Structure formats: C-alpha cells, structure tokens
C-alpha atoms as one frame of an Amber mdcrd trajectory, in Angstrom:
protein
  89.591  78.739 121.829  89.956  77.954 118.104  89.212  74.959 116.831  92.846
  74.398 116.688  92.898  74.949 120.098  95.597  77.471 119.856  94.909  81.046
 121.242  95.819  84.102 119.668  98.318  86.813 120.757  98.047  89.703 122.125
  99.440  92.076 119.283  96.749  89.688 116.974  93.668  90.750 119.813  94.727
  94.300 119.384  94.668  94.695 115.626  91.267  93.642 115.367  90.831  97.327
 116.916  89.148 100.055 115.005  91.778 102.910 116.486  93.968 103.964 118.714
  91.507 104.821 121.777  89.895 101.660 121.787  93.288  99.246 121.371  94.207
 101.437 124.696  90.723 100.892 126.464  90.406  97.739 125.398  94.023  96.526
 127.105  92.807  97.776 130.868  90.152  95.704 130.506  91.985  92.766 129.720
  92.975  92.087 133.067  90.607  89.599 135.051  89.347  92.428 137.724  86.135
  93.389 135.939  85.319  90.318 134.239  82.823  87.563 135.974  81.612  84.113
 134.345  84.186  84.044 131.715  84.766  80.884 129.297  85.189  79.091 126.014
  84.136  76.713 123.480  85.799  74.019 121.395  83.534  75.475 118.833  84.934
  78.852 119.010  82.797  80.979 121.236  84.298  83.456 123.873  82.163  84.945
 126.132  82.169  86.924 129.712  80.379  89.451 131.788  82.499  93.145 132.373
  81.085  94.846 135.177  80.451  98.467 134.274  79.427 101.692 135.637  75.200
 100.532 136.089  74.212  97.987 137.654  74.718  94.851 135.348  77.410  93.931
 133.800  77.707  93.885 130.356  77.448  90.365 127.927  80.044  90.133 125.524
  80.434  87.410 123.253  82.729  87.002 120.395  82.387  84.356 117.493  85.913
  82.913 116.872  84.699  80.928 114.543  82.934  83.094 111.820  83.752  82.557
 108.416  84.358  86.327 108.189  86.221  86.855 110.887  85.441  87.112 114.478
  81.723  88.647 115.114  81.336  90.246 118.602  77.735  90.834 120.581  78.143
  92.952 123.115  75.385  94.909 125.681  77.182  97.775 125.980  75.873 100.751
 123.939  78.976 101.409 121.955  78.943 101.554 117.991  82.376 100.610 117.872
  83.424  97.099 115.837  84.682  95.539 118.474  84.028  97.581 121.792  86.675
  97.723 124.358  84.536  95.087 126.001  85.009  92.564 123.344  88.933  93.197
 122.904  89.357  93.221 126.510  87.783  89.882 126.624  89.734  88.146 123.858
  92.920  89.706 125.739  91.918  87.863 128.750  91.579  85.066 127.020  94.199
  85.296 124.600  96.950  85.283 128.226  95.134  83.540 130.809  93.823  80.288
 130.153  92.666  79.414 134.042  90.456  83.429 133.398  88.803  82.028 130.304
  87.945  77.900 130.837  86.599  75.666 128.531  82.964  75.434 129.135  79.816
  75.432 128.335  78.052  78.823 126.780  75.069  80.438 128.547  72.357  80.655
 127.128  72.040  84.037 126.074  75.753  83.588 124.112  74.766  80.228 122.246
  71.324  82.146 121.126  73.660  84.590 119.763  75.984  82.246 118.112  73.645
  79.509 116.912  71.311  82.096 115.300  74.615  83.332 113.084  75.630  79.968
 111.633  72.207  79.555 111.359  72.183  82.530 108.898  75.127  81.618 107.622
  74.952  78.067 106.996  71.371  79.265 105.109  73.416  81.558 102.845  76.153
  78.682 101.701  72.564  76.485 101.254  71.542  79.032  98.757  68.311  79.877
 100.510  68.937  83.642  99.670  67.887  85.167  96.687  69.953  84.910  93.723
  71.579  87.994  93.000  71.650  87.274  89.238  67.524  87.134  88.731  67.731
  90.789  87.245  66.282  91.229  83.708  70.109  91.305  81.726  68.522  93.122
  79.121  67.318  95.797  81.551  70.664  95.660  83.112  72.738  96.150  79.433
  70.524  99.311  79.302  71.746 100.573  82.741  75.559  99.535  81.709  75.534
 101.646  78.560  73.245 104.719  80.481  75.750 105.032  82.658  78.714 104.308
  80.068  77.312 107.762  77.985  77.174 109.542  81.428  80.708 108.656  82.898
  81.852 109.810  78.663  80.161 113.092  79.728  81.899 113.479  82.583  85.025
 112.775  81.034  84.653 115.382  78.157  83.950 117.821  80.605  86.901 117.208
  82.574  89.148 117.069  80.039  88.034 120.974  78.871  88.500 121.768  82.761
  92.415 120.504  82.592  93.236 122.543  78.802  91.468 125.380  80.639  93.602
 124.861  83.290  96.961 124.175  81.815  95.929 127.044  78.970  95.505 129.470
  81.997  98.825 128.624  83.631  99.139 126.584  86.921  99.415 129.582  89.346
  95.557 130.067  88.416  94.598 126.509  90.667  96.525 128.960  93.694  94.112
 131.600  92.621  91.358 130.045  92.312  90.425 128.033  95.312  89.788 124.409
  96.391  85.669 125.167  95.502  86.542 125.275  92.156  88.233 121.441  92.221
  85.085 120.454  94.666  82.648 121.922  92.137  84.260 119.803  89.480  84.552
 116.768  91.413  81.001 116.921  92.141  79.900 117.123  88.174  82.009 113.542
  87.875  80.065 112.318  90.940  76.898 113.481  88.732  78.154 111.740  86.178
  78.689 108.099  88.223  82.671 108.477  87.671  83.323 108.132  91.676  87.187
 107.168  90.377  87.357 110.467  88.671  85.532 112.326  91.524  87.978 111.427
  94.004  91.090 112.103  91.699  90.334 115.767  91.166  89.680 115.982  94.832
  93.235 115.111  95.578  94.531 117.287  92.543  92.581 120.103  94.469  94.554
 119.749  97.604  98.023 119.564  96.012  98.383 123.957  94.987 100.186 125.902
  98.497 101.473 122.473  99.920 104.925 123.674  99.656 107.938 123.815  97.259
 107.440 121.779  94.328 104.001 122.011  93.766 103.680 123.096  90.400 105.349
 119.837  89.681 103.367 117.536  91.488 100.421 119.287  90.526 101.000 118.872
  86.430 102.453 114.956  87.361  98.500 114.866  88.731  96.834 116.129  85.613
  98.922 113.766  83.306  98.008 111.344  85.164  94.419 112.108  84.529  94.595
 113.365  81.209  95.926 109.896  81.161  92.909 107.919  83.104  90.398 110.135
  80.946  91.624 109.045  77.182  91.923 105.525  78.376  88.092 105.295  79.034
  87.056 107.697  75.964  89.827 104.937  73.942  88.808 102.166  76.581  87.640
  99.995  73.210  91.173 100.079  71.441  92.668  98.628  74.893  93.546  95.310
  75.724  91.017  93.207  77.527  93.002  93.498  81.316  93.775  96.956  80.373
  90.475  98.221  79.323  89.476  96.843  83.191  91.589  98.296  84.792  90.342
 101.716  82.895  86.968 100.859  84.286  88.180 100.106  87.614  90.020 103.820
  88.288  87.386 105.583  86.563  84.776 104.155  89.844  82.428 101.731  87.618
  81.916  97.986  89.647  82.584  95.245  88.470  82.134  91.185  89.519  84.765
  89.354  91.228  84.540  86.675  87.916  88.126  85.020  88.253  89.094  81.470
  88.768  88.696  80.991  92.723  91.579  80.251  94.479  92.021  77.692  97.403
  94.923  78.377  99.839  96.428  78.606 103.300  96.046  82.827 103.421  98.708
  84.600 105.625  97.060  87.765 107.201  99.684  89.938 105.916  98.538  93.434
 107.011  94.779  94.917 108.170  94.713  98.991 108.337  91.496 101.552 107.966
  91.701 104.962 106.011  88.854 107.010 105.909  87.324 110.220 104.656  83.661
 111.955 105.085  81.665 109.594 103.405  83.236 106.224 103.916  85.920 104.157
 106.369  88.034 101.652 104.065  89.448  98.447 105.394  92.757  96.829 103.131
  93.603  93.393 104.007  96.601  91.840 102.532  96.858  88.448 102.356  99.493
  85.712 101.040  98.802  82.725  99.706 101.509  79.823 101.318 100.971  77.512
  98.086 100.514  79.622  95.499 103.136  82.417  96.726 100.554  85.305  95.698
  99.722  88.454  97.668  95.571  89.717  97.587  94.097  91.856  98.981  90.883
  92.087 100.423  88.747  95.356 100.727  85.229  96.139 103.031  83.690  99.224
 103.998  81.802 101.054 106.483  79.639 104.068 106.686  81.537 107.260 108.007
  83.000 106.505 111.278  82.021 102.764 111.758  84.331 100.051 111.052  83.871
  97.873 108.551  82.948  94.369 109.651  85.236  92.378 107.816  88.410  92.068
 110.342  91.169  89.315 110.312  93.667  89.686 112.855  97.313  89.714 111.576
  99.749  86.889 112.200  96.744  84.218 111.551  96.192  82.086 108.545  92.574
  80.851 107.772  92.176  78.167 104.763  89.754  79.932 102.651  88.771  80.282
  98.486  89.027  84.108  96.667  88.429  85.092  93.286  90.008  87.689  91.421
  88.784  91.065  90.065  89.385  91.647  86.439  92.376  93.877  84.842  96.082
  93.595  84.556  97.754  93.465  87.472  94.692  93.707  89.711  95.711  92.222
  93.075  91.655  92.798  94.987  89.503  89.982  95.663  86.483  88.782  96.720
  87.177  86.292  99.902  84.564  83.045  99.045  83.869  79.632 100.947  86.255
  79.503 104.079  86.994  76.098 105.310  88.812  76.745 108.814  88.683  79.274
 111.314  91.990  81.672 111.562  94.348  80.299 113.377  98.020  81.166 114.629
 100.193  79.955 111.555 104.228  80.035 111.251 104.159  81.190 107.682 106.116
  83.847 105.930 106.510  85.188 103.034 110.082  85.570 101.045 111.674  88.910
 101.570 113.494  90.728  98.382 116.256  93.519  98.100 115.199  97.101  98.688
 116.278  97.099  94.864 114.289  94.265  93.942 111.161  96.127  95.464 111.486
  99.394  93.626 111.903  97.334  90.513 108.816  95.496  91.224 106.983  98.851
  91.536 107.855 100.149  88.522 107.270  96.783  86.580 103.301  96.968  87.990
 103.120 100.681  86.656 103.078  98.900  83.061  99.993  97.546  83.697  98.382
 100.017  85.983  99.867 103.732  85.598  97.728 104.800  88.201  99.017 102.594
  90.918 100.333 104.267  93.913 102.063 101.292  95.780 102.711  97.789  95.086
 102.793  95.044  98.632 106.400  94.018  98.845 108.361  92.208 101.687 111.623
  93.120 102.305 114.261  90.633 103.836 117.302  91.987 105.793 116.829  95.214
 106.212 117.552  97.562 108.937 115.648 100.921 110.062 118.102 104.103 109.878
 117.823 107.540 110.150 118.715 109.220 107.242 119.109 113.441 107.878 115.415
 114.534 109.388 113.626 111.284 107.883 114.259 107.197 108.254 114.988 104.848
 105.718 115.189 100.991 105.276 118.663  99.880 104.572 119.999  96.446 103.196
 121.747  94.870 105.280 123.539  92.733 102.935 124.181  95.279 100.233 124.526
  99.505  99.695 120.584 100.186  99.087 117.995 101.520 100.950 114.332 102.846
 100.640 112.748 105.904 102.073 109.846 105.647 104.079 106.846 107.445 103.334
 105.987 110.438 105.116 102.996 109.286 106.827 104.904 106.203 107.645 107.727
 108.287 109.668 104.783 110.026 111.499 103.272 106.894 112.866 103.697 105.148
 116.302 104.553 102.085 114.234 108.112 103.227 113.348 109.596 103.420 116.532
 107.812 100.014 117.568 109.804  99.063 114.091 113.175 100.317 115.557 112.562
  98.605 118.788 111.947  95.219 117.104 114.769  95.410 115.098 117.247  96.712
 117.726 119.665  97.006 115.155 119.919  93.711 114.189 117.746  92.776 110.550
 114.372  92.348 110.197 111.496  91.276 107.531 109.491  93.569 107.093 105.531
  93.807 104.996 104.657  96.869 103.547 103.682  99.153 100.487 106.360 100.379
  98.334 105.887 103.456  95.888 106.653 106.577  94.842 106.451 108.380  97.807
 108.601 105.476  99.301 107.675 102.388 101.669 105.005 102.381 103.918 105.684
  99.347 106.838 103.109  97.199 108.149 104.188  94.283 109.571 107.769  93.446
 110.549 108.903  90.043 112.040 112.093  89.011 113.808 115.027  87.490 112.308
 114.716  83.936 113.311 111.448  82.586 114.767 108.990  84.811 115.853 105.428
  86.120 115.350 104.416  88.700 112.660 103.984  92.801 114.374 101.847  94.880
 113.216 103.030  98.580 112.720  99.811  99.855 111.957
C-alpha cells in the first residue's frame, strides 16, 4: 500500500524484474497458495511468508516507500534484485487486496524497515562524511595526471586508425578481433574507458555482413572525430568541451540547477556486458515537459539497485550533468513515494522524431539515439522487418533490429490491434527502439521491454 493508497499493476510489479526467468517465476508465485501471514502498511511496507522447499518459509519484505525505489529483504538465498519471492509478493498484493490486509508489520519486517529510514533519514541529516573534504589541490594534480594519460592514449590511437586506414580496411578482416582488444586495453591503461569501449565495438563490426567496410570507416570517423575533440577539447565551447570529456570515459559531478517535478517513469531496461550490468531510466518531467534519464550500475550479473517501476510518477529533485544536450542526471531529495499517475507525455510525427535526432547530433555527434514519443502510429510489417507508420500522414520509422527480435513487439502489435497507439522509445540511426506503448484513449503505460 502506498501512501496514496493506490496499488500498483501488474505489468508495473513485473518490470521491477531483473530478466526474463525471474518476471516468469516470480508470476506463479503470485497466486495466494504459497504465501502465509501476508499484509501491509499505510507507511509502505509489504511483507509475507512463501513456503519453500525446507522447512520454513521464507520472509520477504519489500519497502514501498524508499526514496530509491522499492528495497526488498528477502531469506531466500537468491542474489537476484528482487527474487521471485519479492515480485511474487507485490503481485499478490498488487491484485488481491483481501491476500495482502492492512496491518500491522512483524517484527522481524519493521526491524528491517525502520533500520533503512534510519540510514536514510541519517544521510539527508548530513551525518555522513562529506564527500568534498579531499585536499582540491591534491585532487587538481590527479585531474591533470590523468588529463596527460587519457592525451597518451589518444595519440596512440590516432597512429593505430592512419595505420589502419594507410593499410586498407580488408587488413581489420585479417587481422583479428585481438588486435582491437589489445588496443582497447592500452586506452583502458590510459583511464579513457569511453575510448576503450569504442574500439571494442569498432572491433566487432569487420565479417558482420555486406556493408561492412562502410560501417566500419563511419566508426573510425567517428573516432577520429571523439579523439581531436579532446586533443582540441580547449578551443571547444564550454557544453561541448563536456560532452568531449563525457565520451572519452572521464566523471564528472552532477553540478546543474536541481530540478523539482512530478517524474513520469517513462521506460526502465538493463544492458550488460562482462564487467558491468547498466540500468537506463527515462523519466518525464509533467511541469517542465523534459525527458532525463537516470543511470545505476551493478557488478557483472547483479542488478543494479536503483529500480522504478514504469507507469508510476514519484515527486522527486534531479540535477543535470554538464555538456550540450546531455539528458543524464543525478536523482536528489524525493518527496513522495511512486505512485500510479495518469500522465503522458505529447506524442510527435514519425517525421518530427527523425528530425529531432538529427537536431541532437549537433551537439553530440556521438549520440546513438535520442527518447522520442510518437503519437498515432501503427505497427506494420514492412517486407521481412516492422515499421511504425503514421497514422495520420505517409511516414513511418523502422524499428531497430534488436527491437524486431524482442518479445516486446508482438506484445506492441497486440496492444495496438490495429487501431493507433503512443508509443516511448529511442529513435536513431539504426531506427526506433519501443519501450513503452499506451492505448489510444485512457489506459496505463506497457512496457515492451
């Protein structure tokens, strides 16, 4: 129960999920059979005992009410953010109110609960550390250390593209993907993680088909590109000469104005590689009509623990990341739990949103999608792929190719039925990825992802 006293959906529970096997474990146990001493709080706690395969049953709790998004507790010993326990149990109580009553929390969930406001109510007192006591002389020293190192880095990568491009692009077929990994390492040697992970991807373009010559010399433009803005990064405008920083991998503060709005939880989807599992959260703001997005990370194969569920709205303060056309922030104070909210953003033409793309490539060459919502349009095959059609006027937008290989298309074509839809996603040059599609008409948001 949120403070609101509105419960969530279902389709809300289930994108809290951290993939595919857990959103379908978690909905059998969302059913009251294994569940014993279930209830709820005013204050936002959820909590319940699953019967399992020992003898006691599993405690799960879940903290509605977290300024970060639900926090889950749960016995069982699975490393998973939530378990199937916890999403089971906010299904139950998410579609059976007399399964989940209001009542009062055991003791063993209000430790739990009381000891993580605790914590965090000590945090917004200031009672931790500041994080600015550093020597800033010491840390000026750092900055410019690891300015001359990422310059290194970028010399030497620029002689590895002339050699390549001297050499002809046939030699990258030749020559392997250790050669790309070898270099990519040198920029991780040289703290340019943004460079690193650019000339892994230009490794794994050569042999992917017809074309690839092409796409692979669009790729080292591109970073021919990235490279002389950071060894010209001091003849660049102020937003520019950020976002420089930002794509070459070196941090910096989320040091804008903060923000106070009603935020729409536009989208939520992981991606993940070897090293790290990435969570992107979009957001839009209902006052100040402005899409951000929020990102948090996990080691290798756990979730991050950031999660907002989509659909909900939570009243909240973000600040902005410097550079032109930067759309990341830094979620601050929040002043509400999420809560079910009827908000929407306004939908453009499938025109509109390929002009918006290439209007953000001014500021950002390197960008490889801009958020866009699309009003009107239709899902349609189009030969061996799918496209999103106007409905109102003759345009249309591919989808992406990992788009029209995910389980969220066809749950796309069933929502539509035909008929129009609005529909949140990335748009780029690869095409539009969907995330989130709502009705025409009233309606909750559904996630595709």
């Amino acid at each position: 129960m949120t403070q609101q006293g509105v419960r969530w959906t279902a389709d809300q529970v289930l994108a809290l999920a951290p993939d595919a096997a857990s959103r379908k474990a978690g909905s059998k146990l969302g059913a009251a059979g294994p569940w014993s001493e279930a209830g709820c709080s005013d204050e936002g706690t959820v909590w319940g005992l699953c019967k399992g395969s020992g003898s006691k049953p599993y405690q799960t709790v879940v903290d509605i009410a977290d300024a970060s998004g639900p926090a889950y507790k749960c016995s069982c010993p699975s490393r998973k953010f939530p378990c199937k326990h916890a999403l089971g149990l906010l299904l139950l109580w998410a579609g059976d109110d007399a399964a989940v009553p209001r009542g009062e929390a055991p003791q063993w969930a209000e430790q739990w609960t009381a000891g993580r406001r605790r914590r965090a109510e000590g945090k917004k007192s200031g009672q931790e550390p500041p994080s600015g006591s550093a020597d800033p002389e010491a840390a000026r020293r750092r900055a410019e250390r690891r300015a001359e190192r990422v310059t290194a880095g970028a010399l030497e990568l620029e002689q590895r593209l002339a050699d390549l491009l001297r050499g002809g692009l046939a030699t990258a077929e030749q020559s392997g993907y250790g050669l790309w990994e070898e270099t990519a390492a040198r920029m991780v040697d040289a703290q340019a993680q943004g460079l690193a992970a650019r000339v892994r991807e230009l490794g794994a373009i050569p042999s992917t088909g017809p074309g690839w010559p092409v796409r692979l010399l669009e790729e080292c433009a591109l970073l021919h590109l990235l490279d002389q803005g950071w060894l010209r990064r001091e003849r660049l405008p102020d937003g520019l000469a950020a976002t420089v920083r930002s794509r070459v991998g070196l941090p910096a503060p989320a040091d804008g104005k903060p923000v106070r709005d009603r935020w729409l939880v536009l989208a939520q989807y992981d991606s993940a590689d070897s090293r790290l599992t990435t969570r992107r959260i979009w957001l839009y703001g209902a006052d100040s009509q402005r899409t951000a997005l929020l990102l948090s990370y996990g080691a290798a194969g756990r979730a991050p623990e950031l999660a907002l569920p989509v659909g909900l709205s939570l009243e909240a303060e973000v600040a902005p990341y410097p550079g032109t056309g930067q759309l990341r922030v830094a979620l601050g104070e929040q002043f509400a739990p999420p809560a079910p909210a009827e908000i929407r953003p306004p939908g453009v033409t499938t025109s509109e949103a390929a002009a918006r793309y290439g209007d953000a490539l001014r500021d950002d060459p390197w960008l490889e999608s801009v958020p866009v919502t699309l009003g009107r349009v239709v899902p349609a095959p189009d030969g061996d792929s799918w496209q999103l059609a106007d409905a109102d006027e003759d345009a249309a937008l591919p989808l992406t190719p990992a788009a029209r290989s995910r389980p969220g298309l066809w749950r796309l074509v069933a929502l539509s039925g035909g008929a129009p839809v609005t529909v949140f996603g990335e748009c780029g040059h690869q095409g539009f990825s969907p995330l989130t599609a709502w009705p025409e008409g009233s309606g909750g948001a559904v996630s595709l992802c």
